[in-house]
mmCIF file of C-alpha atoms in Angstrom:
data_model
loop_
_atom_site.group_PDB
_atom_site.id
_atom_site.type_symbol
_atom_site.label_atom_id
_atom_site.label_comp_id
_atom_site.label_asym_id
_atom_site.label_seq_id
_atom_site.Cartn_x
_atom_site.Cartn_y
_atom_site.Cartn_z
ATOM 1 C CA UNK Y 1 -9.035 -45.438 -24.439
ATOM 2 C CA UNK Y 2 -12.504 -46.892 -23.837
ATOM 3 C CA UNK Y 3 -11.417 -50.360 -24.996
ATOM 4 C CA UNK Y 4 -8.367 -50.310 -22.689
ATOM 5 C CA UNK Y 5 -10.557 -49.402 -19.717
ATOM 6 C CA UNK Y 6 -12.843 -52.384 -20.327
ATOM 7 C CA UNK Y 7 -9.804 -54.639 -20.735
ATOM 8 C CA UNK Y 8 -8.447 -53.566 -17.327
ATOM 9 C CA UNK Y 9 -11.858 -54.057 -15.715
ATOM 10 C CA UNK Y 10 -12.068 -57.569 -17.191
ATOM 11 C CA UNK Y 11 -8.561 -58.535 -15.933
ATOM 12 C CA UNK Y 12 -9.269 -57.222 -12.413
ATOM 13 C CA UNK Y 13 -12.657 -58.968 -12.240
ATOM 14 C CA UNK Y 14 -11.149 -62.229 -13.518
ATOM 15 C CA UNK Y 15 -8.356 -62.167 -10.925
ATOM 16 C CA UNK Y 16 -10.812 -61.333 -8.145
ATOM 17 C CA UNK Y 17 -13.078 -64.270 -9.091
ATOM 18 C CA UNK Y 18 -10.122 -66.675 -9.286
ATOM 19 C CA UNK Y 19 -8.801 -65.604 -5.889
ATOM 20 C CA UNK Y 20 -12.285 -65.919 -4.376
ATOM 21 C CA UNK Y 21 -12.676 -69.455 -5.766
ATOM 22 C CA UNK Y 22 -9.216 -70.455 -4.558
ATOM 23 C CA UNK Y 23 -9.844 -68.976 -1.121
ATOM 24 C CA UNK Y 24 -13.089 -70.923 -0.662
ATOM 25 C CA UNK Y 25 -11.725 -74.270 -1.863
ATOM 26 C CA UNK Y 26 -11.149 -76.863 0.889
ATOM 27 C CA UNK Y 27 -7.673 -76.528 2.340
ATOM 28 C CA UNK Y 28 -5.340 -79.531 2.087
ATOM 29 C CA UNK Y 29 -3.327 -80.045 5.227
ATOM 30 C CA UNK Y 30 0.362 -80.911 4.966
ATOM 31 C CA UNK Y 31 1.199 -83.564 7.555
ATOM 32 C CA UNK Y 32 4.963 -83.204 7.282
ATOM 33 C CA UNK Y 33 6.600 -82.433 10.665
ATOM 34 C CA UNK Y 34 8.486 -79.131 10.548
ATOM 35 C CA UNK Y 35 8.077 -77.737 14.110
ATOM 36 C CA UNK Y 36 8.443 -74.305 12.441
ATOM 37 C CA UNK Y 37 7.641 -71.164 14.372
ATOM 38 C CA UNK Y 38 5.608 -69.759 11.444
ATOM 39 C CA UNK Y 39 4.127 -73.041 10.194
ATOM 40 C CA UNK Y 40 0.358 -73.251 10.758
ATOM 41 C CA UNK Y 41 0.065 -76.806 9.407
ATOM 42 C CA UNK Y 42 -0.759 -79.610 11.913
ATOM 43 C CA UNK Y 43 2.852 -80.463 12.705
ATOM 44 C CA UNK Y 44 4.167 -76.889 12.731
ATOM 45 C CA UNK Y 45 4.419 -74.812 15.908
ATOM 46 C CA UNK Y 46 2.741 -71.464 15.090
ATOM 47 C CA UNK Y 47 -0.326 -72.178 17.259
ATOM 48 C CA UNK Y 48 1.797 -74.015 19.837
ATOM 49 C CA UNK Y 49 4.124 -71.006 20.306
ATOM 50 C CA UNK Y 50 1.226 -68.543 20.293
ATOM 51 C CA UNK Y 51 -0.648 -70.403 23.053
ATOM 52 C CA UNK Y 52 2.448 -70.748 25.236
ATOM 53 C CA UNK Y 53 3.400 -67.080 24.741
ATOM 54 C CA UNK Y 54 0.027 -65.994 26.099
ATOM 55 C CA UNK Y 55 -0.308 -68.726 28.745
ATOM 56 C CA UNK Y 56 3.010 -68.903 30.575
ATOM 57 C CA UNK Y 57 3.225 -66.034 33.102
ATOM 58 C CA UNK Y 58 6.973 -66.455 33.562
ATOM 59 C CA UNK Y 59 7.581 -65.718 29.865
ATOM 60 C CA UNK Y 60 8.062 -67.678 26.639
ATOM 61 C CA UNK Y 61 10.441 -66.516 23.919
ATOM 62 C CA UNK Y 62 11.764 -67.864 20.631
ATOM 63 C CA UNK Y 63 15.361 -68.199 19.440
ATOM 64 C CA UNK Y 64 17.429 -69.790 16.663
ATOM 65 C CA UNK Y 65 20.637 -70.174 18.684
ATOM 66 C CA UNK Y 66 22.364 -73.474 19.389
ATOM 67 C CA UNK Y 67 22.859 -74.824 22.897
ATOM 68 C CA UNK Y 68 26.506 -73.729 22.721
ATOM 69 C CA UNK Y 69 25.497 -70.159 21.837
ATOM 70 C CA UNK Y 70 22.900 -70.091 24.621
ATOM 71 C CA UNK Y 71 25.478 -71.355 27.102
ATOM 72 C CA UNK Y 72 27.918 -68.598 26.060
ATOM 73 C CA UNK Y 73 25.394 -65.873 26.873
ATOM 74 C CA UNK Y 74 26.446 -64.079 30.042
ATOM 75 C CA UNK Y 75 23.258 -64.116 32.072
ATOM 76 C CA UNK Y 76 22.617 -64.553 35.765
ATOM 77 C CA UNK Y 77 18.949 -65.314 35.251
ATOM 78 C CA UNK Y 78 18.159 -69.016 35.131
ATOM 79 C CA UNK Y 79 16.107 -70.228 32.172
ATOM 80 C CA UNK Y 80 14.241 -73.189 30.850
ATOM 81 C CA UNK Y 81 15.516 -74.260 27.409
ATOM 82 C CA UNK Y 82 13.096 -76.121 25.124
ATOM 83 C CA UNK Y 83 14.364 -77.956 22.022
ATOM 84 C CA UNK Y 84 11.876 -79.720 19.725
ATOM 85 C CA UNK Y 85 13.077 -81.763 16.778
ATOM 86 C CA UNK Y 86 12.287 -85.014 15.017
ATOM 87 C CA UNK Y 87 15.919 -86.115 14.934
ATOM 88 C CA UNK Y 88 18.064 -84.389 17.543
ATOM 89 C CA UNK Y 89 21.556 -85.817 17.153
ATOM 90 C CA UNK Y 90 23.551 -83.685 19.578
ATOM 91 C CA UNK Y 91 27.309 -83.425 19.216
ATOM 92 C CA UNK Y 92 29.673 -83.600 22.177
ATOM 93 C CA UNK Y 93 30.015 -79.784 22.078
ATOM 94 C CA UNK Y 94 26.241 -79.357 22.355
ATOM 95 C CA UNK Y 95 25.987 -81.936 25.141
ATOM 96 C CA UNK Y 96 28.784 -80.306 27.148
ATOM 97 C CA UNK Y 97 27.115 -76.893 26.771
ATOM 98 C CA UNK Y 98 23.802 -78.426 27.841
ATOM 99 C CA UNK Y 99 25.319 -79.966 30.959
ATOM 100 C CA UNK Y 100 27.078 -76.694 31.859
ATOM 101 C CA UNK Y 101 23.761 -74.830 31.734
ATOM 102 C CA UNK Y 102 22.119 -77.528 33.861
ATOM 103 C CA UNK Y 103 25.044 -77.354 36.291
ATOM 104 C CA UNK Y 104 24.359 -73.607 36.750
ATOM 105 C CA UNK Y 105 20.667 -74.186 37.450
ATOM 106 C CA UNK Y 106 18.997 -74.088 34.034
ATOM 107 C CA UNK Y 107 16.401 -76.692 33.099
ATOM 108 C CA UNK Y 108 16.700 -78.131 29.612
ATOM 109 C CA UNK Y 109 13.864 -80.065 27.962
ATOM 110 C CA UNK Y 110 14.830 -82.077 24.880
ATOM 111 C CA UNK Y 111 11.876 -83.335 22.852
ATOM 112 C CA UNK Y 112 12.897 -85.723 20.079
ATOM 113 C CA UNK Y 113 12.855 -89.323 18.914
ATOM 114 C CA UNK Y 114 16.667 -89.472 18.686
ATOM 115 C CA UNK Y 115 19.233 -87.743 20.895
ATOM 116 C CA UNK Y 116 22.686 -88.879 19.797
ATOM 117 C CA UNK Y 117 24.899 -91.525 21.323
ATOM 118 C CA UNK Y 118 27.043 -89.078 23.343
ATOM 119 C CA UNK Y 119 24.057 -87.824 25.366
ATOM 120 C CA UNK Y 120 22.669 -91.343 25.738
ATOM 121 C CA UNK Y 121 25.975 -92.600 27.129
ATOM 122 C CA UNK Y 122 26.312 -89.607 29.464
ATOM 123 C CA UNK Y 123 22.815 -89.926 30.948
ATOM 124 C CA UNK Y 124 22.741 -93.738 30.632
ATOM 125 C CA UNK Y 125 19.629 -94.342 28.546
ATOM 126 C CA UNK Y 126 18.651 -95.609 25.112
ATOM 127 C CA UNK Y 127 15.843 -94.446 22.842
ATOM 128 C CA UNK Y 128 13.817 -96.482 20.381
ATOM 129 C CA UNK Y 129 13.135 -94.640 17.114
ATOM 130 C CA UNK Y 130 10.041 -95.298 15.015
ATOM 131 C CA UNK Y 131 9.631 -93.829 11.528
ATOM 132 C CA UNK Y 132 6.610 -91.519 11.186
ATOM 133 C CA UNK Y 133 4.340 -92.034 8.181
ATOM 134 C CA UNK Y 134 1.621 -89.412 7.522
ATOM 135 C CA UNK Y 135 -0.271 -91.939 5.376
ATOM 136 C CA UNK Y 136 -0.289 -94.467 8.215
ATOM 137 C CA UNK Y 137 -1.632 -91.796 10.584
ATOM 138 C CA UNK Y 138 -4.472 -90.799 8.241
ATOM 139 C CA UNK Y 139 -5.341 -94.432 7.570
ATOM 140 C CA UNK Y 140 -5.386 -95.233 11.281
ATOM 141 C CA UNK Y 141 -7.497 -92.146 12.101
ATOM 142 C CA UNK Y 142 -10.091 -92.842 9.400
ATOM 143 C CA UNK Y 143 -10.458 -96.477 10.520
ATOM 144 C CA UNK Y 144 -11.717 -95.285 13.934
ATOM 145 C CA UNK Y 145 -9.362 -97.607 15.782
ATOM 146 C CA UNK Y 146 -8.784 -96.865 19.440
ATOM 147 C CA UNK Y 147 -5.942 -94.615 20.527
ATOM 148 C CA UNK Y 148 -2.953 -95.623 22.613
ATOM 149 C CA UNK Y 149 -2.673 -94.463 26.204
ATOM 150 C CA UNK Y 150 0.029 -92.421 27.918
ATOM 151 C CA UNK Y 151 0.016 -92.574 31.717
ATOM 152 C CA UNK Y 152 1.152 -89.570 33.725
ATOM 153 C CA UNK Y 153 3.006 -90.952 36.754
ATOM 154 C CA UNK Y 154 4.891 -87.837 37.879
ATOM 155 C CA UNK Y 155 4.788 -86.398 41.379
ATOM 156 C CA UNK Y 156 1.268 -87.219 42.596
ATOM 157 C CA UNK Y 157 1.377 -84.381 45.141
ATOM 158 C CA UNK Y 158 1.416 -81.867 42.267
ATOM 159 C CA UNK Y 159 -0.700 -83.593 39.594
ATOM 160 C CA UNK Y 160 -2.929 -86.631 40.030
ATOM 161 C CA UNK Y 161 -2.196 -89.637 37.891
ATOM 162 C CA UNK Y 162 -4.051 -89.412 34.606
ATOM 163 C CA UNK Y 163 -4.260 -91.221 31.279
ATOM 164 C CA UNK Y 164 -4.043 -89.358 27.967
ATOM 165 C CA UNK Y 165 -4.951 -90.879 24.622
ATOM 166 C CA UNK Y 166 -3.022 -90.333 21.382
ATOM 167 C CA UNK Y 167 -2.753 -92.045 18.028
ATOM 168 C CA UNK Y 168 0.113 -94.581 18.193
ATOM 169 C CA UNK Y 169 1.962 -92.815 15.327
ATOM 170 C CA UNK Y 170 2.393 -89.766 17.614
ATOM 171 C CA UNK Y 171 3.922 -91.635 20.540
ATOM 172 C CA UNK Y 172 5.666 -94.671 19.068
ATOM 173 C CA UNK Y 173 9.141 -93.774 20.394
ATOM 174 C CA UNK Y 174 10.197 -94.497 23.943
ATOM 175 C CA UNK Y 175 13.169 -94.943 26.306
ATOM 176 C CA UNK Y 176 14.674 -98.151 27.575
ATOM 177 C CA UNK Y 177 17.819 -99.365 29.288
ATOM 178 C CA UNK Y 178 19.212 -101.096 32.341
ATOM 179 C CA UNK Y 179 19.646 -97.852 34.303
ATOM 180 C CA UNK Y 180 17.157 -95.093 33.568
ATOM 181 C CA UNK Y 181 17.344 -91.534 35.000
ATOM 182 C CA UNK Y 182 15.959 -90.693 38.400
ATOM 183 C CA UNK Y 183 12.335 -89.821 37.667
ATOM 184 C CA UNK Y 184 9.888 -91.114 35.053
ATOM 185 C CA UNK Y 185 7.149 -88.598 34.266
ATOM 186 C CA UNK Y 186 5.026 -90.470 31.731
ATOM 187 C CA UNK Y 187 4.963 -93.914 30.178
ATOM 188 C CA UNK Y 188 3.228 -95.646 27.305
ATOM 189 C CA UNK Y 189 1.395 -98.943 27.559
ATOM 190 C CA UNK Y 190 2.311 -101.630 24.990
ATOM 191 C CA UNK Y 191 0.872 -105.007 24.335
ATOM 192 C CA UNK Y 192 3.639 -107.515 25.018
ATOM 193 C CA UNK Y 193 3.286 -108.991 21.533
ATOM 194 C CA UNK Y 194 4.173 -105.641 19.904
ATOM 195 C CA UNK Y 195 7.031 -104.758 22.238
ATOM 196 C CA UNK Y 196 10.472 -105.101 20.647
ATOM 197 C CA UNK Y 197 12.854 -105.065 23.623
ATOM 198 C CA UNK Y 198 11.298 -107.441 26.100
ATOM 199 C CA UNK Y 199 14.674 -108.586 27.424
ATOM 200 C CA UNK Y 200 15.473 -105.068 28.595
ATOM 201 C CA UNK Y 201 12.007 -104.504 30.057
ATOM 202 C CA UNK Y 202 11.294 -107.639 32.078
ATOM 203 C CA UNK Y 203 10.926 -105.624 35.266
ATOM 204 C CA UNK Y 204 8.327 -103.366 33.614
ATOM 205 C CA UNK Y 205 6.161 -106.200 32.269
ATOM 206 C CA UNK Y 206 2.811 -106.911 33.934
ATOM 207 C CA UNK Y 207 0.944 -109.864 32.453
ATOM 208 C CA UNK Y 208 0.414 -108.948 28.795
ATOM 209 C CA UNK Y 209 1.196 -105.223 29.179
ATOM 210 C CA UNK Y 210 4.545 -103.472 29.031
ATOM 211 C CA UNK Y 211 5.104 -99.935 30.403
ATOM 212 C CA UNK Y 212 7.883 -97.941 28.736
ATOM 213 C CA UNK Y 213 8.919 -94.367 29.626
ATOM 214 C CA UNK Y 214 8.196 -91.589 27.122
ATOM 215 C CA UNK Y 215 9.123 -88.687 29.428
ATOM 216 C CA UNK Y 216 11.686 -88.634 32.220
ATOM 217 C CA UNK Y 217 14.061 -86.259 33.986
ATOM 218 C CA UNK Y 218 17.544 -86.322 35.467
ATOM 219 C CA UNK Y 219 18.956 -83.945 38.054
ATOM 220 C CA UNK Y 220 22.283 -82.412 37.012
ATOM 221 C CA UNK Y 221 24.038 -79.969 39.283
ATOM 222 C CA UNK Y 222 21.609 -77.259 40.318
ATOM 223 C CA UNK Y 223 19.418 -77.850 37.267
ATOM 224 C CA UNK Y 224 17.675 -80.636 35.440
ATOM 225 C CA UNK Y 225 17.638 -82.382 32.054
ATOM 226 C CA UNK Y 226 14.169 -83.471 30.898
ATOM 227 C CA UNK Y 227 13.850 -85.960 28.020
ATOM 228 C CA UNK Y 228 10.646 -86.449 26.030
ATOM 229 C CA UNK Y 229 10.349 -88.926 23.132
ATOM 230 C CA UNK Y 230 7.072 -87.629 21.628
ATOM 231 C CA UNK Y 231 7.888 -84.476 19.606
ATOM 232 C CA UNK Y 232 4.751 -84.688 17.397
ATOM 233 C CA UNK Y 233 2.639 -83.935 20.459
ATOM 234 C CA UNK Y 234 4.514 -80.611 20.876
ATOM 235 C CA UNK Y 235 2.904 -79.164 17.745
ATOM 236 C CA UNK Y 236 -0.229 -77.335 16.636
ATOM 237 C CA UNK Y 237 -2.047 -80.668 16.407
ATOM 238 C CA UNK Y 238 -1.059 -81.725 19.918
ATOM 239 C CA UNK Y 239 -2.045 -78.346 21.375
ATOM 240 C CA UNK Y 240 -5.491 -78.502 19.738
ATOM 241 C CA UNK Y 241 -6.107 -82.248 20.296
ATOM 242 C CA UNK Y 242 -8.958 -82.124 22.803
ATOM 243 C CA UNK Y 243 -7.842 -82.258 26.414
ATOM 244 C CA UNK Y 244 -4.360 -83.511 25.562
ATOM 245 C CA UNK Y 245 -2.922 -79.996 25.842
ATOM 246 C CA UNK Y 246 -2.980 -80.706 29.587
ATOM 247 C CA UNK Y 247 -0.248 -83.292 29.011
ATOM 248 C CA UNK Y 248 1.946 -80.651 27.318
ATOM 249 C CA UNK Y 249 1.465 -78.149 30.150
ATOM 250 C CA UNK Y 250 2.253 -80.818 32.760
ATOM 251 C CA UNK Y 251 5.563 -81.516 31.060
ATOM 252 C CA UNK Y 252 6.372 -77.809 30.696
ATOM 253 C CA UNK Y 253 5.535 -77.282 34.376
ATOM 254 C CA UNK Y 254 8.675 -79.284 35.167
ATOM 255 C CA UNK Y 255 10.555 -76.089 34.248
ATOM 256 C CA UNK Y 256 9.151 -74.537 37.411
ATOM 257 C CA UNK Y 257 8.868 -70.751 37.417
ATOM 258 C CA UNK Y 258 11.727 -70.215 34.978
ATOM 259 C CA UNK Y 259 11.183 -68.240 31.752
ATOM 260 C CA UNK Y 260 11.223 -70.629 28.799
ATOM 261 C CA UNK Y 261 13.253 -70.141 25.604
ATOM 262 C CA UNK Y 262 12.407 -72.403 22.639
ATOM 263 C CA UNK Y 263 15.222 -72.673 20.122
ATOM 264 C CA UNK Y 264 15.000 -73.752 16.485
ATOM 265 C CA UNK Y 265 18.767 -74.063 16.219
ATOM 266 C CA UNK Y 266 18.562 -77.790 15.449
ATOM 267 C CA UNK Y 267 15.857 -77.789 12.800
ATOM 268 C CA UNK Y 268 16.174 -77.988 9.044
ATOM 269 C CA UNK Y 269 16.675 -74.575 7.434
ATOM 270 C CA UNK Y 270 13.542 -75.019 5.322
ATOM 271 C CA UNK Y 271 11.437 -75.209 8.470
ATOM 272 C CA UNK Y 272 12.901 -71.970 9.817
ATOM 273 C CA UNK Y 273 11.911 -69.878 6.796
ATOM 274 C CA UNK Y 274 8.830 -67.780 7.309
ATOM 275 C CA UNK Y 275 6.043 -68.905 5.002
ATOM 276 C CA UNK Y 276 4.724 -66.120 2.757
ATOM 277 C CA UNK Y 277 1.852 -66.108 0.225
ATOM 278 C CA UNK Y 278 4.309 -66.091 -2.700
ATOM 279 C CA UNK Y 279 6.233 -69.023 -1.211
ATOM 280 C CA UNK Y 280 2.950 -70.946 -1.009
ATOM 281 C CA UNK Y 281 2.157 -70.106 -4.648
ATOM 282 C CA UNK Y 282 5.602 -71.172 -5.829
ATOM 283 C CA UNK Y 283 5.392 -74.457 -3.932
ATOM 284 C CA UNK Y 284 2.439 -75.695 -6.060
ATOM 285 C CA UNK Y 285 2.894 -76.098 -9.812
ATOM 286 C CA UNK Y 286 -0.621 -74.972 -10.957
ATOM 287 C CA UNK Y 287 -0.497 -71.864 -8.788
ATOM 288 C CA UNK Y 288 3.088 -71.208 -9.832
ATOM 289 C CA UNK Y 289 2.173 -71.200 -13.536
ATOM 290 C CA UNK Y 290 -0.911 -69.088 -12.861
ATOM 291 C CA UNK Y 291 1.334 -66.530 -11.149
ATOM 292 C CA UNK Y 292 3.843 -66.617 -14.040
ATOM 293 C CA UNK Y 293 1.134 -66.129 -16.691
ATOM 294 C CA UNK Y 294 -0.435 -63.272 -14.738
ATOM 295 C CA UNK Y 295 2.893 -61.468 -14.426
ATOM 296 C CA UNK Y 296 3.706 -62.003 -18.147
ATOM 297 C CA UNK Y 297 0.260 -60.653 -19.148
ATOM 298 C CA UNK Y 298 0.674 -57.556 -16.974
ATOM 299 C CA UNK Y 299 4.185 -56.889 -18.343
ATOM 300 C CA UNK Y 300 3.002 -57.212 -21.971
ATOM 301 C CA UNK Y 301 0.055 -54.944 -21.277
ATOM 302 C CA UNK Y 302 2.361 -52.300 -19.762
ATOM 303 C CA UNK Y 303 4.783 -52.511 -22.721
ATOM 304 C CA UNK Y 304 2.143 -52.061 -25.435
ATOM 305 C CA UNK Y 305 0.305 -49.364 -23.474
ATOM 306 C CA UNK Y 306 3.528 -47.439 -22.906
ATOM 307 C CA UNK Y 307 4.307 -47.417 -26.648
ATOM 308 C CA UNK Y 308 1.036 -45.661 -27.445
ATOM 309 C CA UNK Y 309 0.868 -43.205 -24.541
ATOM 310 C CA UNK Y 310 4.441 -42.253 -23.680
ATOM 311 C CA UNK Y 311 5.039 -38.496 -23.798
ATOM 312 C CA UNK Y 312 8.190 -36.441 -23.454
ATOM 313 C CA UNK Y 313 8.884 -35.812 -19.795
ATOM 314 C CA UNK Y 314 10.071 -32.238 -19.227
ATOM 315 C CA UNK Y 315 13.326 -31.762 -17.359
ATOM 316 C CA UNK Y 316 12.722 -29.955 -14.085
ATOM 317 C CA UNK Y 317 15.890 -28.364 -12.749
ATOM 318 C CA UNK Y 318 16.541 -28.202 -9.069
ATOM 319 C CA UNK Y 319 16.050 -24.671 -7.700
ATOM 320 C CA UNK Y 320 19.392 -22.900 -7.355
ATOM 321 C CA UNK Y 321 20.631 -21.904 -3.915
ATOM 322 C CA UNK Y 322 20.674 -18.086 -3.902
ATOM 323 C CA UNK Y 323 21.607 -17.687 -0.243
ATOM 324 C CA UNK Y 324 25.315 -17.028 -0.906
ATOM 325 C CA UNK Y 325 24.542 -14.646 -3.739
ATOM 326 C CA UNK Y 326 22.125 -12.731 -1.515
ATOM 327 C CA UNK Y 327 24.709 -12.498 1.264
ATOM 328 C CA UNK Y 328 27.336 -11.177 -1.129
ATOM 329 C CA UNK Y 329 24.864 -8.610 -2.443
ATOM 330 C CA UNK Y 330 24.038 -7.295 1.047
ATOM 331 C CA UNK Y 331 27.727 -7.166 1.953
ATOM 332 C CA UNK Y 332 28.471 -5.207 -1.222
ATOM 333 C CA UNK Y 333 25.747 -2.668 -0.393
ATOM 334 C CA UNK Y 334 27.170 -2.083 3.088
ATOM 335 C CA UNK Y 335 30.679 -1.806 1.687
ATOM 336 C CA UNK Y 336 29.603 0.730 -0.934
ATOM 337 C CA UNK Y 337 27.798 2.796 1.728
ATOM 338 C CA UNK Y 338 30.950 2.549 3.877
ATOM 339 C CA UNK Y 339 28.753 1.779 6.901
ATOM 340 C CA UNK Y 340 31.432 -0.335 8.561
ATOM 341 C CA UNK Y 341 30.187 0.255 12.117
ATOM 342 C CA UNK Y 342 26.719 -1.127 11.273
ATOM 343 C CA UNK Y 343 28.250 -4.357 9.945
ATOM 344 C CA UNK Y 344 30.261 -4.724 13.169
ATOM 345 C CA UNK Y 345 27.070 -3.966 15.171
ATOM 346 C CA UNK Y 346 25.146 -6.791 13.444
ATOM 347 C CA UNK Y 347 28.035 -9.217 13.837
ATOM 348 C CA UNK Y 348 28.268 -8.331 17.552
ATOM 349 C CA UNK Y 349 24.530 -9.037 17.973
ATOM 350 C CA UNK Y 350 25.057 -12.458 16.394
ATOM 351 C CA UNK Y 351 28.061 -13.110 18.718
ATOM 352 C CA UNK Y 352 26.035 -12.110 21.796
ATOM 353 C CA UNK Y 353 23.175 -14.440 20.801
ATOM 354 C CA UNK Y 354 25.557 -17.357 20.221
ATOM 355 C CA UNK Y 355 27.171 -16.867 23.650
ATOM 356 C CA UNK Y 356 23.763 -16.707 25.342
ATOM 357 C CA UNK Y 357 22.573 -19.888 23.656
ATOM 358 C CA UNK Y 358 25.743 -21.963 23.917
ATOM 359 C CA UNK Y 359 27.324 -21.018 27.269
ATOM 360 C CA UNK Y 360 24.642 -18.831 28.904
ATOM 361 C CA UNK Y 361 26.781 -15.663 28.952
ATOM 362 C CA UNK Y 362 25.356 -12.185 28.321
ATOM 363 C CA UNK Y 363 28.181 -9.900 27.155
ATOM 364 C CA UNK Y 364 25.700 -7.042 26.746
ATOM 365 C CA UNK Y 365 25.347 -6.922 30.554
ATOM 366 C CA UNK Y 366 28.309 -4.751 31.643
ATOM 367 C CA UNK Y 367 27.889 -5.517 35.340
ATOM 368 C CA UNK Y 368 28.730 -9.196 34.783
ATOM 369 C CA UNK Y 369 31.827 -8.571 32.680
ATOM 370 C CA UNK Y 370 34.356 -10.331 34.906
ATOM 371 C CA UNK Y 371 32.291 -13.515 35.270
ATOM 372 C CA UNK Y 372 31.395 -13.476 31.576
ATOM 373 C CA UNK Y 373 34.970 -13.005 30.363
ATOM 374 C CA UNK Y 374 36.307 -15.848 32.523
ATOM 375 C CA UNK Y 375 33.450 -18.178 31.438
ATOM 376 C CA UNK Y 376 34.148 -17.409 27.758
ATOM 377 C CA UNK Y 377 37.859 -18.018 28.311
ATOM 378 C CA UNK Y 378 37.212 -21.434 29.946
ATOM 379 C CA UNK Y 379 34.901 -22.475 27.138
ATOM 380 C CA UNK Y 380 37.040 -21.294 24.204
ATOM 381 C CA UNK Y 381 40.522 -21.806 25.651
ATOM 382 C CA UNK Y 382 41.448 -18.205 24.845
ATOM 383 C CA UNK Y 383 43.057 -15.720 27.204
ATOM 384 C CA UNK Y 384 40.534 -13.934 29.453
ATOM 385 C CA UNK Y 385 42.459 -10.658 29.327
ATOM 386 C CA UNK Y 386 42.539 -10.733 25.524
ATOM 387 C CA UNK Y 387 38.778 -11.319 25.425
ATOM 388 C CA UNK Y 388 38.112 -8.513 27.915
ATOM 389 C CA UNK Y 389 40.286 -6.104 25.959
ATOM 390 C CA UNK Y 390 38.485 -6.920 22.705
ATOM 391 C CA UNK Y 391 34.942 -6.591 24.154
ATOM 392 C CA UNK Y 392 35.714 -3.267 25.824
ATOM 393 C CA UNK Y 393 37.362 -1.965 22.657
ATOM 394 C CA UNK Y 394 34.432 -2.881 20.401
ATOM 395 C CA UNK Y 395 31.659 -1.560 22.684
ATOM 396 C CA UNK Y 396 32.199 2.122 21.716
ATOM 397 C CA UNK Y 397 31.612 1.094 18.107
ATOM 398 C CA UNK Y 398 28.427 -0.766 19.043
ATOM 399 C CA UNK Y 399 26.897 1.679 21.518
ATOM 400 C CA UNK Y 400 28.783 4.948 21.066
ATOM 401 C CA UNK Y 401 28.560 5.413 17.328
ATOM 402 C CA UNK Y 402 32.310 5.523 16.842
ATOM 403 C CA UNK Y 403 33.329 5.576 13.166
ATOM 404 C CA UNK Y 404 35.778 2.923 11.940
ATOM 405 C CA UNK Y 405 37.436 2.187 8.627
ATOM 406 C CA UNK Y 406 37.371 -1.045 6.597
ATOM 407 C CA UNK Y 407 40.594 -2.404 8.132
ATOM 408 C CA UNK Y 408 39.287 -2.006 11.706
ATOM 409 C CA UNK Y 409 35.974 -3.596 10.677
ATOM 410 C CA UNK Y 410 37.829 -6.636 9.311
ATOM 411 C CA UNK Y 411 39.901 -6.980 12.535
ATOM 412 C CA UNK Y 412 36.771 -6.854 14.741
ATOM 413 C CA UNK Y 413 34.806 -9.323 12.626
ATOM 414 C CA UNK Y 414 37.740 -11.759 12.424
ATOM 415 C CA UNK Y 415 38.084 -11.670 16.210
ATOM 416 C CA UNK Y 416 34.376 -12.364 16.700
ATOM 417 C CA UNK Y 417 34.593 -15.272 14.219
ATOM 418 C CA UNK Y 418 37.525 -16.627 16.209
ATOM 419 C CA UNK Y 419 35.477 -16.616 19.446
ATOM 420 C CA UNK Y 420 32.494 -18.257 17.737
ATOM 421 C CA UNK Y 421 34.655 -20.979 16.195
ATOM 422 C CA UNK Y 422 36.159 -21.841 19.596
ATOM 423 C CA UNK Y 423 32.848 -22.228 21.405
#
């Protein structure tokens, strides 16, 4: 017994020390974009959603429905729909649902590097996609090279023009085309030697600089479709990147005073799964094997300990229900004493209490007989005259001490049971 106690103490102390060491080790960030609601890594959206939920007075909620499902919801309240994805290839069904919501007055913000050809043809724009490399981002950040600039050029009466600075890997996608939507909200500045579509952007070229839209909007019906090509900014990293959160709030302000719903309906299923401590352990091979060995050790310890200490467990029977037996015993005593009137008296008291509780009728009050009999008849569906006859016939037994035999007792009790069952 003493040796087993020290063994348990050693195992618990060892696990506590290992967890403490693991907890205090430097955390390795995962720079893979997931945009997950529960992902606290740089390119997840746990912090992003938390900040918006507490900052937007009009309301910010989270959903996993598609645009088609959101459009099918029967709601008269107009909403702002926010979709964030790295590769948003919308089908024609999704695009038609999106345009129907915008037609009704909803405002839809699509944040992605790709949008699908059907939407591009409908709104008459093209998007340039650039592959994101986490290694390139870390290399660029550690080299202390200057950031690229995004110029806010939206309505100057609401927000003054301002320049925001991001790493080029976060804002490398942009829009281009011969006929862009009505209003450009923000644009990125390129050096002309790095720009890939100069023939389509001659009108936007100034000396050696090229300005390409990264955020723009298009009126549609009573609503609006807002397109943003920089999804990596709409993450935990973008929200916590110095003063650049202002850029996010300026874009979201285009929703006006509408409540915003962010949907994860177009993300990979792996990004929608809530991260748990066990999922984190199983995702790393050393931690996974440490967890397996710990569980095997505990199981072996329980098996060998159970062999030495197991005792016979006594069978405890469930207490028997004696209520029916007691009732039969009391009934037998009354029957042997031939006190039939007392049994009818007790049954009548029970009937009177039931009528008072269920339909608020007091049959012990003689002055209210007519009202009581008609109320009982309406409630039970029985004939009022039959009820009146029975009550007046049984009262001499209850109050007058009239002696009855067993057959009369059975008739009275059956009649009272009939009334109770019809209440």
